[in-house]
Structures are given as C-alpha cells and as structure tokens.
Coordinates of C-alpha atoms and ligand atoms in Angstrom, one line a residue:
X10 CA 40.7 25.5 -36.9
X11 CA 39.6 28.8 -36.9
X12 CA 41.8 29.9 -34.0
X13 CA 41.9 33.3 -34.3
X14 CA 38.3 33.7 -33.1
X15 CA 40.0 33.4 -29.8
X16 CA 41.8 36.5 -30.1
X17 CA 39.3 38.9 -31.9
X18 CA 37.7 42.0 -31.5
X19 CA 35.3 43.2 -34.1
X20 CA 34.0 46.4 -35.4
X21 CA 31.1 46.5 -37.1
X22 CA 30.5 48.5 -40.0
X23 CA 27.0 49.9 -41.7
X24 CA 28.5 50.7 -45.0
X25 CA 26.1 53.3 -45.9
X26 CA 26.6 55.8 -43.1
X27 CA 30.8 55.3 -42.9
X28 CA 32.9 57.2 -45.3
X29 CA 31.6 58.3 -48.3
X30 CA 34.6 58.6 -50.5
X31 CA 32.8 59.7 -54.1
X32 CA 30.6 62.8 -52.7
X33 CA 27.6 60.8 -53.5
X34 CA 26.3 61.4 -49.8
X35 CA 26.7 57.6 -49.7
X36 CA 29.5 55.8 -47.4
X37 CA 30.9 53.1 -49.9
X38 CA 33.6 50.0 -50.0
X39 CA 36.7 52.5 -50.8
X40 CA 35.6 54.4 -47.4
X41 CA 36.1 51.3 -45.3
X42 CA 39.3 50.6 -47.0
X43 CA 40.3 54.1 -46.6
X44 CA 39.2 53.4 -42.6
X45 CA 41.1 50.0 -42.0
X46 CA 44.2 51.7 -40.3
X47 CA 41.9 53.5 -37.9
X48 CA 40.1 50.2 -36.8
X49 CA 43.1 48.3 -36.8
X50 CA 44.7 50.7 -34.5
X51 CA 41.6 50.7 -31.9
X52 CA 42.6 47.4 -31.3
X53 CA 40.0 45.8 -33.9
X54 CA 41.1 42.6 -35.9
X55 CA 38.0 42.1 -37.8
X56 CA 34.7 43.4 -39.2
X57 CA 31.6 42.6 -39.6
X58 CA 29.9 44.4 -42.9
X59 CA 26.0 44.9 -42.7
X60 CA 24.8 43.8 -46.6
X61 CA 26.4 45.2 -49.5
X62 CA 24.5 43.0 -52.1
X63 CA 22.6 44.4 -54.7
X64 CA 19.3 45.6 -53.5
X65 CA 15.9 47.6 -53.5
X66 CA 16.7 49.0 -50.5
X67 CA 13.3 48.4 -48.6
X68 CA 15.1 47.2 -46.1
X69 CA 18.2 48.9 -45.4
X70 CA 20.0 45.5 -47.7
X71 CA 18.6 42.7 -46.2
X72 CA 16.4 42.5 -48.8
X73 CA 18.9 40.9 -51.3
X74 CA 18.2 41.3 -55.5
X75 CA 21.3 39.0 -56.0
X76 CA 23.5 37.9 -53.7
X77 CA 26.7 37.8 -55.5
X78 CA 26.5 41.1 -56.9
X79 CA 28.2 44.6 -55.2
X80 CA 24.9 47.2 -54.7
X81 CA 26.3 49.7 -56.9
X82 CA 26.3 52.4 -54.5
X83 CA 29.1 50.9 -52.8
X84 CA 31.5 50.5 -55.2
X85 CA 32.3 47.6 -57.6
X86 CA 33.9 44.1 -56.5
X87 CA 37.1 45.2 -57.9
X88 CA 36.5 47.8 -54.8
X89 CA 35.5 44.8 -52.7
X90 CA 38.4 42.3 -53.8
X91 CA 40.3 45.3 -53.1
X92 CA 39.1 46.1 -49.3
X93 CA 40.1 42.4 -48.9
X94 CA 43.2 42.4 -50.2
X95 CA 44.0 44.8 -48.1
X96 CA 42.6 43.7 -44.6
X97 CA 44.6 40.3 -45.3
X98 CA 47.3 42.5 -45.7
X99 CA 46.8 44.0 -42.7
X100 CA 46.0 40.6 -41.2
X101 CA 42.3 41.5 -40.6
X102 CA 39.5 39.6 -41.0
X103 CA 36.0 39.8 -42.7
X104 CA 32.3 38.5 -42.0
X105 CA 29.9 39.7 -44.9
X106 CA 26.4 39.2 -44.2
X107 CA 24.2 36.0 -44.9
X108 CA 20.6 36.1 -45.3
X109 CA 19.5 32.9 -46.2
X110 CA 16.0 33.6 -44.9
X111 CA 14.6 35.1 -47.5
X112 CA 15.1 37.3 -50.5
X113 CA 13.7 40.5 -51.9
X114 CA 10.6 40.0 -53.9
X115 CA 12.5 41.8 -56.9
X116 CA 15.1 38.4 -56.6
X117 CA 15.4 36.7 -59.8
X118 CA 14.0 33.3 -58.0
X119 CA 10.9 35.2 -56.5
X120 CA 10.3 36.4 -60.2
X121 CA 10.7 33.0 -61.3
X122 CA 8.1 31.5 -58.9
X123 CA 5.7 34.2 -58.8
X124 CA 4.9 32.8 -62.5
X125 CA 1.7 31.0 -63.0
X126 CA 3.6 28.3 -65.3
X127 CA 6.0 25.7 -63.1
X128 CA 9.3 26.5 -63.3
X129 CA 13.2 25.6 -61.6
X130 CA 12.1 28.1 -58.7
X131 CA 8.4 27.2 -58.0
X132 CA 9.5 25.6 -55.0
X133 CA 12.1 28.0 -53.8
X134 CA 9.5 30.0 -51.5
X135 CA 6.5 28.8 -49.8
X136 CA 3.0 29.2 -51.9
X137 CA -0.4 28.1 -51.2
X138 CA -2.3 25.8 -53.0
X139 CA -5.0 28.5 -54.3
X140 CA -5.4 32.1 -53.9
X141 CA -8.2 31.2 -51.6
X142 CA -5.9 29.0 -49.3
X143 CA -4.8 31.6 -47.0
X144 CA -4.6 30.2 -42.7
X145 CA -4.1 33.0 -40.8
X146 CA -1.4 31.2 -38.5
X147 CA 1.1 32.4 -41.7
X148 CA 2.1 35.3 -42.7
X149 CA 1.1 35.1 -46.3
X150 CA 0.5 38.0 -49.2
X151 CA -2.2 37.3 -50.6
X152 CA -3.5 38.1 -54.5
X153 CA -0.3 39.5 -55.8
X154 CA 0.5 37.1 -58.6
X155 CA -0.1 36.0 -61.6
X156 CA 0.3 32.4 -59.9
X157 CA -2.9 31.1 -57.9
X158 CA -1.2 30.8 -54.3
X159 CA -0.5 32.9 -51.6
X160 CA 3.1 33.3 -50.5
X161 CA 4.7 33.4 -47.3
X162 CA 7.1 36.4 -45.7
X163 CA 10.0 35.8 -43.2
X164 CA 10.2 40.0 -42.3
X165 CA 9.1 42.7 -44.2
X166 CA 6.2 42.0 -47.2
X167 CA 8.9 42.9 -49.5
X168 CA 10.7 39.8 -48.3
X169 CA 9.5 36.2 -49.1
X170 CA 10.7 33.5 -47.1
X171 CA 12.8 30.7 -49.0
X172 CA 11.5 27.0 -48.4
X173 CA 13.2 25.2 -46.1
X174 CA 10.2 22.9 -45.6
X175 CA 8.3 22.7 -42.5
X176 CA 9.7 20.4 -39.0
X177 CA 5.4 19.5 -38.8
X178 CA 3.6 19.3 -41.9
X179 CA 0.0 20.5 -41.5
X180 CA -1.0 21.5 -44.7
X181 CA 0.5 19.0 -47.1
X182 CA -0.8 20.0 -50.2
X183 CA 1.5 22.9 -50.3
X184 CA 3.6 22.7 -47.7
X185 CA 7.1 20.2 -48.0
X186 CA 8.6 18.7 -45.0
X187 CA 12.4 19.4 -44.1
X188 CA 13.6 16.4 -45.7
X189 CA 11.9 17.1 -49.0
X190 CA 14.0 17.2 -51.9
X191 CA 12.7 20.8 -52.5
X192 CA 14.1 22.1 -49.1
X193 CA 17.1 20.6 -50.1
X194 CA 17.5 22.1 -53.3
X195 CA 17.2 25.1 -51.1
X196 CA 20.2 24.3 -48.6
X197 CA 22.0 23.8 -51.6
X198 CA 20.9 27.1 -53.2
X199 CA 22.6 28.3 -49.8
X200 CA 25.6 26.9 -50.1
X201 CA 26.6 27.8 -53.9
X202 CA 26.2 31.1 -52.2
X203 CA 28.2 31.2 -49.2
X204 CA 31.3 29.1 -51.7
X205 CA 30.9 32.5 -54.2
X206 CA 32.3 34.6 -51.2
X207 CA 34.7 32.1 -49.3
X208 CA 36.2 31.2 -52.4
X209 CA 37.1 35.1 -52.7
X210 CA 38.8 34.4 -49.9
X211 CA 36.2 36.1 -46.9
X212 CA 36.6 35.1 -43.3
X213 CA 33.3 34.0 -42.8
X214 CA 29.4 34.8 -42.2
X215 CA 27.4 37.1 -39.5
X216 CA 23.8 35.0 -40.2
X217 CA 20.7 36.5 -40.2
X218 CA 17.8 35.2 -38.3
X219 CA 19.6 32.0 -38.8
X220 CA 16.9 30.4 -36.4
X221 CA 14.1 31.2 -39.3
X222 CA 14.7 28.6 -42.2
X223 CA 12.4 25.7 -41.3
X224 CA 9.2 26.8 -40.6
X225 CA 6.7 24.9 -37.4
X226 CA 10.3 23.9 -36.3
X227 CA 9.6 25.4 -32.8
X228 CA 12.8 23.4 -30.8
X229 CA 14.5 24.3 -34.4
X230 CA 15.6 21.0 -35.1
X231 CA 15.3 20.3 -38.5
X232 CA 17.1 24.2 -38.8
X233 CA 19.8 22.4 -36.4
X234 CA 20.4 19.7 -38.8
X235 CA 20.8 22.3 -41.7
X236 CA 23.9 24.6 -40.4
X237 CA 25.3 21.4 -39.3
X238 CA 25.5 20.4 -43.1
X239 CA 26.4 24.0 -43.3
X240 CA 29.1 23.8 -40.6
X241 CA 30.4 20.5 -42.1
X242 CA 30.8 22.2 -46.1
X243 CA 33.1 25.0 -43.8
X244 CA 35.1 21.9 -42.3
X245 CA 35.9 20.5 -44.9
X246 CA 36.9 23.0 -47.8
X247 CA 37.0 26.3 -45.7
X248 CA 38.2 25.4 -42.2
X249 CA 39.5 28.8 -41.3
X250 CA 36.1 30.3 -41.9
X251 CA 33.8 31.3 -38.9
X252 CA 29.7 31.2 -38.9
X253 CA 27.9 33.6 -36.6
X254 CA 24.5 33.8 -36.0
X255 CA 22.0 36.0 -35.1
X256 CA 19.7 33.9 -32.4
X257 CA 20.8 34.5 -29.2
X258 CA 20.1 31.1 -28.0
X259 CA 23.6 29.5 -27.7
X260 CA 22.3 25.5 -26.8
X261 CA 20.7 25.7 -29.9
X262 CA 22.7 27.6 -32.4
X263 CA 26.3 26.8 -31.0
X264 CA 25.3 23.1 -29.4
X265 CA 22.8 21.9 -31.9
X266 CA 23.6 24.0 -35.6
X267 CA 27.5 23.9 -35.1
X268 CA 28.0 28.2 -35.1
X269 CA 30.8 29.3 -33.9
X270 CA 29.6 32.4 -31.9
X271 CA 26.1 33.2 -31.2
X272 CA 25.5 37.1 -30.6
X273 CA 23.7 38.2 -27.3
X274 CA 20.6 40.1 -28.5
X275 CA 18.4 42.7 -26.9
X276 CA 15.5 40.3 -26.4
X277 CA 12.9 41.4 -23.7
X278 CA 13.8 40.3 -19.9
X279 CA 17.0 38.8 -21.7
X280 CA 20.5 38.9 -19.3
X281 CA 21.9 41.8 -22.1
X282 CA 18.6 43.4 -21.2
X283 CA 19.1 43.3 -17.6
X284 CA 22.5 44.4 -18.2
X285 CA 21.9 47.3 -20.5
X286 CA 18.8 47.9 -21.9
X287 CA 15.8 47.2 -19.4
X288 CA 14.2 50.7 -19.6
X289 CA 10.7 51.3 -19.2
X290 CA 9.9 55.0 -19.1
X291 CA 11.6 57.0 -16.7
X292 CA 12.4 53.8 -15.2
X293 CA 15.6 52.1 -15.9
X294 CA 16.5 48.8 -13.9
X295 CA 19.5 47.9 -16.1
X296 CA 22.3 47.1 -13.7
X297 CA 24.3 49.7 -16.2
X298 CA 22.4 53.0 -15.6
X299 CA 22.5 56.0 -14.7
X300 CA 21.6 56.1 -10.7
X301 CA 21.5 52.3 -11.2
X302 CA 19.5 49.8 -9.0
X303 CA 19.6 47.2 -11.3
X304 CA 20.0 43.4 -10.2
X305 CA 23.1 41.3 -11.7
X306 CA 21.8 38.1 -10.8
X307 CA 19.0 38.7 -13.6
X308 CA 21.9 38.7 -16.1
X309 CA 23.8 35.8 -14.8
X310 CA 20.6 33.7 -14.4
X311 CA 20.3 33.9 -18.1
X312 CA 23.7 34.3 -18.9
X313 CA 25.1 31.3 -16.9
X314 CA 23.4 28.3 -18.5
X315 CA 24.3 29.6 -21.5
X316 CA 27.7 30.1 -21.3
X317 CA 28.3 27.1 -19.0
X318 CA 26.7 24.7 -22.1
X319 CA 28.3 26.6 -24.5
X320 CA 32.0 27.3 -23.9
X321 CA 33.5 24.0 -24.9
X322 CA 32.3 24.6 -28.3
X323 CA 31.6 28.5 -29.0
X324 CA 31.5 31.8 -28.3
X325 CA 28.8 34.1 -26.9
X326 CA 28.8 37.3 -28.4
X327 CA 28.9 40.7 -26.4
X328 CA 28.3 44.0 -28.6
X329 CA 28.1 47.6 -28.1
X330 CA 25.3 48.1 -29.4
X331 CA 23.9 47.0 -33.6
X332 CA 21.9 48.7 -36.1
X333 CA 19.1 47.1 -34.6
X334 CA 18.6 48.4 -30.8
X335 CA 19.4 52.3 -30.0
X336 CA 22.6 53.6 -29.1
X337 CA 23.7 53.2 -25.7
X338 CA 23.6 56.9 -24.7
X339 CA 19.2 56.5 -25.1
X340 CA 20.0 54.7 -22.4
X341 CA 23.1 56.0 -19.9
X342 CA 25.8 58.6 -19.4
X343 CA 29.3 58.4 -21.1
X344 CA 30.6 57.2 -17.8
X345 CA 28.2 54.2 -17.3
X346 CA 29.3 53.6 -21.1
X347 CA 32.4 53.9 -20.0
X348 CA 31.8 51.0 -17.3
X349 CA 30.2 49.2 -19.5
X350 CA 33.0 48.9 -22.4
X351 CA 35.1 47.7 -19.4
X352 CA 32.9 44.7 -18.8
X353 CA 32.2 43.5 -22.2
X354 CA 36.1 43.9 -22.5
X355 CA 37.0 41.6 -19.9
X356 CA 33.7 39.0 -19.6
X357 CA 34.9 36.2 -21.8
X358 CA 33.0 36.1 -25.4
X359 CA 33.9 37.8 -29.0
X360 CA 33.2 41.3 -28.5
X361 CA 31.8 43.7 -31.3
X362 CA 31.8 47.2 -31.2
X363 CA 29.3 49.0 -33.7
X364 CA 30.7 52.2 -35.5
X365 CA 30.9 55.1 -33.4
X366 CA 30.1 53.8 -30.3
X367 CA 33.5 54.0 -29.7
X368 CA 33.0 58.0 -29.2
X369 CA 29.3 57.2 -28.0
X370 CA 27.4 58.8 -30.7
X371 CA 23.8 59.5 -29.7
X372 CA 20.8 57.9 -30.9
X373 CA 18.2 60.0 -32.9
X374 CA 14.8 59.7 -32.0
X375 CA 14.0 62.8 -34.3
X376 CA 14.4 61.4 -37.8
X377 CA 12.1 60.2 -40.6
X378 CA 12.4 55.9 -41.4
X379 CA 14.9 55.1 -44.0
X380 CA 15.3 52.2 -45.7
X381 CA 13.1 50.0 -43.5
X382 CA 14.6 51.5 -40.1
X383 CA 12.2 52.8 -38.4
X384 CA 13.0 53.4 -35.0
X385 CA 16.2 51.8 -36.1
X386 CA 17.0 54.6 -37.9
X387 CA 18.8 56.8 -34.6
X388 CA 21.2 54.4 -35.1
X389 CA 22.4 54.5 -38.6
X390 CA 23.7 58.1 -38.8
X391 CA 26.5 59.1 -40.6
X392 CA 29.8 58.2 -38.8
X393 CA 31.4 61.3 -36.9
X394 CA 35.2 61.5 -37.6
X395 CA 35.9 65.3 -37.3
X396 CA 34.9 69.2 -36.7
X397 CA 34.9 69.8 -40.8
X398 CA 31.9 69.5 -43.3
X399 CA 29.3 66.3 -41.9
X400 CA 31.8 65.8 -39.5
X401 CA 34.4 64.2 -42.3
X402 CA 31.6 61.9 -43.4
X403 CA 31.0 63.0 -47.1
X404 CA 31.7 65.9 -49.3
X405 CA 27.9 66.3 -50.7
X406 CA 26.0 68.7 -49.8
X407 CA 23.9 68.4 -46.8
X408 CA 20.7 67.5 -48.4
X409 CA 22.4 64.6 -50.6
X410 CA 23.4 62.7 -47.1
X411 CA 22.3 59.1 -46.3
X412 CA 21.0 60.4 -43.2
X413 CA 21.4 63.8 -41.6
X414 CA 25.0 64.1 -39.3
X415 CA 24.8 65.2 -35.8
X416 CA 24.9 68.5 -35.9
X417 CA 24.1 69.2 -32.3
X418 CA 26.9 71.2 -30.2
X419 CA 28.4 68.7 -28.3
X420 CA 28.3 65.9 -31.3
X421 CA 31.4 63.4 -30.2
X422 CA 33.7 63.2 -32.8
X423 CA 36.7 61.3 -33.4
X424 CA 38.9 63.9 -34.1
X425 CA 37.8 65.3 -30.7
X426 CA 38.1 62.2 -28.4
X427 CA 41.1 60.7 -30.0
X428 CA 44.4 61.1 -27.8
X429 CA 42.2 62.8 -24.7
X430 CA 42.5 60.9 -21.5
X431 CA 39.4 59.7 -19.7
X432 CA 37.2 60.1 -23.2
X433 CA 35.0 56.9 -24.3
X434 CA 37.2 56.5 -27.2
X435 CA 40.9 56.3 -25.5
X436 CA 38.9 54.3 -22.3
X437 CA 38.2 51.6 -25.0
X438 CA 41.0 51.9 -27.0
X439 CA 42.7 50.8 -24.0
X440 CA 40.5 48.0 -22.5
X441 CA 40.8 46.0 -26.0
X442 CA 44.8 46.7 -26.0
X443 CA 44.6 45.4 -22.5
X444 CA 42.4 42.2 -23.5
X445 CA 44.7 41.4 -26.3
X446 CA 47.8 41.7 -24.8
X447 CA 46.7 39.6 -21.8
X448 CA 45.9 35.8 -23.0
X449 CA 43.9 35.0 -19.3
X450 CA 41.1 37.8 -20.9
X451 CA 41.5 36.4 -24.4
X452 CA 37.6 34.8 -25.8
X453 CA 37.4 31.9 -24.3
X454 CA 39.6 32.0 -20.9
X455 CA 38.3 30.9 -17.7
X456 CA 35.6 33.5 -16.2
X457 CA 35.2 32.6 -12.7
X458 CA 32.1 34.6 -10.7
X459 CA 33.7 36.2 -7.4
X460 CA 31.1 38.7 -5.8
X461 CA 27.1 38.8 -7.3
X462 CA 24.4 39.3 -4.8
X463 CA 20.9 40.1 -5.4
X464 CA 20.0 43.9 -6.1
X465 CA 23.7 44.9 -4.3
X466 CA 26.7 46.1 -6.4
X467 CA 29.3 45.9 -7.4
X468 CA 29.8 42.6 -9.8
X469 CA 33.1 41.3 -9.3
X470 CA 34.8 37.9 -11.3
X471 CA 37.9 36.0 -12.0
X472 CA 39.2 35.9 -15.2
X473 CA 42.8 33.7 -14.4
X474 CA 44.9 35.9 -12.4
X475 CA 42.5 39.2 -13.2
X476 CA 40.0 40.4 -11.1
X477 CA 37.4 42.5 -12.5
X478 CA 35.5 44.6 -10.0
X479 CA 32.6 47.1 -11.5
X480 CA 30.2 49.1 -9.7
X481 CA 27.8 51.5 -11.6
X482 CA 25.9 52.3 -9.1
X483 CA 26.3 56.0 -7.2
X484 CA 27.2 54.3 -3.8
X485 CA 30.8 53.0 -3.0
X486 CA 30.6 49.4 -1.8
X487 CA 33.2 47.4 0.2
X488 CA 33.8 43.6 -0.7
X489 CA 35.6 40.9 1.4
X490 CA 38.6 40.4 -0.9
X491 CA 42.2 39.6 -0.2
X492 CA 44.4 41.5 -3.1
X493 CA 47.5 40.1 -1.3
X494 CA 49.9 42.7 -3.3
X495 CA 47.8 42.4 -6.8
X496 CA 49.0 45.4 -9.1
X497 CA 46.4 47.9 -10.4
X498 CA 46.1 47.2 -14.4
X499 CA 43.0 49.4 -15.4
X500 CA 40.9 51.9 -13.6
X501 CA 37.4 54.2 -13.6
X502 CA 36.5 56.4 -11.2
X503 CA 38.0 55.4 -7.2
X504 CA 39.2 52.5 -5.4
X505 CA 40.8 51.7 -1.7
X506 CA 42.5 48.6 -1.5
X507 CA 43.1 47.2 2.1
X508 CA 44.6 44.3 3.3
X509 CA 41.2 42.1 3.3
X510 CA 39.1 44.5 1.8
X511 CA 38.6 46.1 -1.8
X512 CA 36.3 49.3 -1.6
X513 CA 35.3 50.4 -4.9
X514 CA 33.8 53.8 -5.4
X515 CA 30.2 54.6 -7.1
X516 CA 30.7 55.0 -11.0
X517 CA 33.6 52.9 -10.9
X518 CA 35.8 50.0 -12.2
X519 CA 39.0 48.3 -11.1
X520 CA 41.1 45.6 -12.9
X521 CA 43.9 43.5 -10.7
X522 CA 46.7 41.4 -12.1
X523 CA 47.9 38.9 -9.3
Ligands
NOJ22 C1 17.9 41.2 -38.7 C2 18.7 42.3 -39.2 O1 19.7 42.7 -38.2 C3 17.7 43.5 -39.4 O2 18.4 44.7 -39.7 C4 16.9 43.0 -40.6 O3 15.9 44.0 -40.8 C5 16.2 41.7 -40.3 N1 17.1 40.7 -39.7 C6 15.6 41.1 -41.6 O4 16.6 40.6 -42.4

C-alpha cells in the first residue's frame, strides 16, 4: 500500500515555464520528458505537474475546459502517455493535478447549466432561485445568463463552484444538502474523472483546495466524508495511488478525509510562516533569515500537534517553495536557503522542491500578471538551465516567451551551479542523496525534538541515530550535547565538537551519525 511515499522526494513542475521543446516560447510535455534524467539524478523520484488540461487560461490551468483532454500547448496525450511511459521506466512517479472545486465557466457542464431550460447539469453548480436572489454571504455572479439564478464561484469569477451541497442548509429552495442525490451525482462526476487518469496508469493526485467542496461545512465534515469515499475507490481498484491535498490542516485532511499527505502552506502566523516566510517590511522574524531572530517554538507550536496526530496515518508536506508564495530568495540569502534545504531534508514529511529552487532563482516583483498570477507571477519564470539563448529555456524569440527569463547578471543557472561545491544546487543534491540513502531520515522515521528554546538558536533534533543541529542565526551558540564519537555526515558553515558540548557556528548546519 502505497509504500513508496515513504521514500520520495518530489519536484514539482509548472509546465509552461520548463522546457519549451517546439520554439513556441511555451515549455510543453516533450520538455519534461526531455528533463526526467536531470530530476531523477537530483535525487527526485516523482513529480508533481501543475494542470495540463485543456483550458482558457484565466487562471494559469486551474480553470479546467475538460478535464481529460491535453491543453494543446503542451503537446498531445500520445506526448503525455509517452512522459509516463518513460518515468515508469525510469521508476518515477507522477501526481497530475485535481481540481474538483470548480471548473471554468467555458466547461461543457457550466454551458449546460447556464441554460434557462433544465438539463443533466442544472444541478452541477450552485444557482439561485431568481436573478433577484442574491445573499451577500456568497460569492455569486449575478445577471450573466440566460437562466434566472445567480451562480456561485469557488476562486476566480471565471470559475464556478461544482455542487457539493451545503453541511447547513439555509436557503433550501436552491441550495441541496451534502447527502442530496445531486451532490452525489457530483462526487461521482469526480470520480469518472480521477479513473480516466489512474487507469492510464498515473501515480496519483496533488488536490486543489480539496477543503472547498461542501459549502457551510465550516469543521469540513460532510467534505471529510467525501475523500473518504474518494480514498476508499483508490483502495480498492488503485491501491498504489497516492492523494495529496492542498489544506494544510492535517487532523482534518489526513485524519478525517483519508489523504495521504497534506502540504504545509504559507498561511498567515502558520509554523511554515514562522519558519520561512513571516516578513513584514523590513522586518523579518522567520527563524530562517537573513540576521535572523526568529522564534522556533512558533513553528513547533503549530507544527507539533499536527504531526504528532497525524504520523500514524500521513505525511505532512514540506516544500521549497510553489507557484503560489514567492521564491525563497524575496525572502533570504543563498546561504539561509542553503540552511533551510538542510532542514526540510532531514525533518520527517514528503519533501517537494519547486523548479529552480534548486539553483534559487529569484522572484520577480517587476513583471505584468499572467494568466491569473498576479503577484504570483515572480514565480513562474522560465526555468534557467544554461548561459545560451533564455538561458536553454526555448528557441523563440524573446518576445514570444511565456514569461521573460532572468536576464539579470548574476541569473543562477543550472549549467553554472551544477558540479560547483558549496552552490545551492550540489548542497541539495546532496542532502536528498543523503536522506535516501539513510532509512532513519526516510518520510516517516522517528523525529525526536533535542534542543528548542524560545527566541534562542540553534534548533537541534533526533532523527534515529541522526542529529540535526541548524543555526541561521549570525551568532555561534553552544549546546549541552554528548556526541560520544558520532561521525560528521553533512555540514554548512562551522562547528566545534567537545566532549559534552557541540558549538555550532552562525550561518550553520551540522548532521551526526551515531
Ligand atoms: C490553488 C492553486 O495552487 C492556485 O494556483 C489556483 O489559482 C487556486 N488553487 C484556484 O484553483
């Protein structure tokens, strides 16, 4: 049963901005194929694909036109079967993207029940009695079709949210409980779709806003009850395959819905905010930072319920970064990167790693929206592999690009990084290498908490017979710890080991084996 979660490390891909292989200034299916080698030999076992369904494009793919069709931009699905093929081969595995929220408003379905007449879909989104039913506690359009109701969005405007009933009813001329027949026909809707892809053979599902199907479901319990009907179709004809969700609430999506990983989000005053991302202004408290003075037990106040109710059944999710949050360097320097590669590589949890933060590419705060980004955008730029034209991203020209490369000076590339000691690339390269060779840091080993005081650094914890030790801020810091002989397997920056003492220098990180 899905066993080789235990073992994975994934990259994360945004197929527009990887490899463009037909010069159309687009990165498409053949590019990631083309790729695989290089991820597999980063130490990556698996990908996740941001959407690759046929689209409009208002929002960057998550606005789905039909979910079992290739976007043509990307290829064909004789390109897809093919990127598949050859990832098995290669004994990789792949996640496509679910969005069961909602659909685009160009969706077949949403044309369907836009139509004054009824119809098989009228019930598929959620509608309004009359055009002059509108409460303002939804998020509804209002006076856009031809059918006298108002409908309701899950995102975007261009993106209606499916029916999956409502937990309370308040309004029940128009809206249907969870247990209604036409929420059902919904989940089932669902679940033709997610057998199209795992009958081609895909590893599993990342799940978008999985906690927004059933609406007034604040302690998401009627959503619980669907991904467990979910999680029991994968049981029982697709065992192998995995379900991830995007919630960040790991009682309630791995617990309660039956996910096998839950990702930890950038969510304000959140412990992966404490950690990385709590930056206000010129003031940055995230215990990684650059001059940090951040406070650990922040994280681990969060961080430790979760985890502790969690383990026996899932996996909490740390990434790099996603397409979602900007890049870490809006945030730190390449050696606090650095630092913090080497904790999410040894904290128990299925790490991800988002393209090109393996050579820290910068975040853009100088570029136009595209596709729905918005500030987004910085972090969906063409994927830096080399000194030759857009950095080995595409042949087109330079106004024909997805998004503009970095062109600045000291633009990381892979090319440049690759085979360099001490750059972010090789220091990752080898923190995964080291995880997967070393079954006590595998997913879901024992993770122990040895050193965390309030406000002080460094963090230090017990993964079996590893000791993690990791200190970002500028000051070195002594601990009471007996190493008793323990050999040195990874190191940033400075240490002193003594015989009941472990110093560890500012900007630094230390890995014993006993
Ligand atoms: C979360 C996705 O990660 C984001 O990119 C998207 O815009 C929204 N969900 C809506 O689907």
């Amino acid at each position: 049963m899905t066993d080789w979660l235990r073992n994975s490390v994934f990259y994360q891909i945004y197929p527009q901005s990887f490899l463009d292989t037909n010069a159309d200034g687009i990165g498409d299916l053949p590019g990631v194929t083309a790729k695989l080698d290089y991820i597999k030999d980063l130490g990556c076992n698996a990908i996740w694909l941001n959407p690759i369904y046929d689209s409009p494009f208002l929002d960057a793919g998550y606005d789905v036109r039909d979910y079992k069709k290739i976007a043509p931009r990307y290829g064909t699905m004789g390109d897809f079967e093919h990127l598949l093929a050859e990832m098995h081969k290669r004994d990789m595995k792949l996640l496509m993207d679910l969005v069961p929220g909602h659909t685009s408003d160009t969706h077949e379905w949403f044309q369907a029940a836009k139509k004054a007449e009824r119809n098989e879909f009228s019930d598929r989104y959620i509608f309004t009695e009359c055009v002059w039913d509108a409460p303002s506690e939804y998020r509804l359009m209002c006076g856009l079709c031809e059918r006298d109701g108002n409908y309701m969005v899950n995102y975007f405007s261009s993106q209606p949210a499916l029916n999956y009933g409502f937990y309370h009813v308040k309004y029940p001329e128009w809206q249907k409980s969870a247990d209604s027949p036409e929420a059902w026909a919904t989940v089932e809707a669902l679940k033709d779709i997610m057998r199209f892809w795992l009958n081609k053979g895909i590893d599993g599902f990342r799940v978008d806003m999985a906690d927004s199907l059933v609406k007034n479901d604040d302690e998401k319990i009627a959503t619980a009850n669907i991904w467990r009907s979910v999680r029991q179709m994968m049981d029982e004809c697709y065992p192998d395959a995995v379900l991830i969700s995007e919630w960040s609430d790991p009682l309630r999506s791995i617990v309660n819905s039956g996910f096998h990983a839950d990702f930890y989000l950038d969510h304000q005053n959140n412990g992966y905010n404490y950690l990385f991302r709590c930056k206000s202004g010129d003031d940055n408290r995230s215990f990684f930072a650059d001059n940090a003075h951040g406070d650990i037990e922040e994280f681990l106040a969060d961080y430790i319920p979760g985890y502790t109710c969690s383990k026996d059944h899932g996996y909490i999710c740390f990434m790099t970064n996603n397409h979602d949050m900007p890049r870490a360097p809006f945030y730190m320097s390449d050696d606090i990167i650095k630092l913090s590669h080497a904790f999410m590589m040894t904290m128990p949890g299925v790490p991800f790693v988002y393209y090109g933060d393996e050579i820290a590419m910068r975040y853009r705060t100088d570029l136009v929206s595209k596709e729905g980004g918005y500030s987004r955008t910085g972090s969906r730029t063409p994927m830096q592999w080399n000194f030759e034209k857009n950095h080995g991203f595409s042949d087109a020209d330079e106004e024909m690009l997805y998004l503009p490369v970095d062109n600045c000076e000291n633009a990381p590339t892979v090319e440049g990084q690759k085979g360099q000691d001490g750059s972010v690339y090789e220091n990752l390269r080898s923190l995964i290498y080291i995880r997967k060779e070393n079954p006590e840091l595998s997913n879901d080993s024992e993770f122990e908490i040895v050193y965390a005081r309030h406000n002080e650094y460094p963090f230090v914890y017990r993964r079996g017979s590893f000791t993690a030790f990791v200190n970002p801020s500028n000051d070195t810091k002594e601990v009471d710890y007996a190493a008793n002989g323990a050999l040195v397997q990874y190191s940033i920056g400075g240490y002193d080991i003594g015989e009941n003492t472990v110093t560890i220098h500012g900007r630094s990180f230390l890995l014993l084996k006993h």
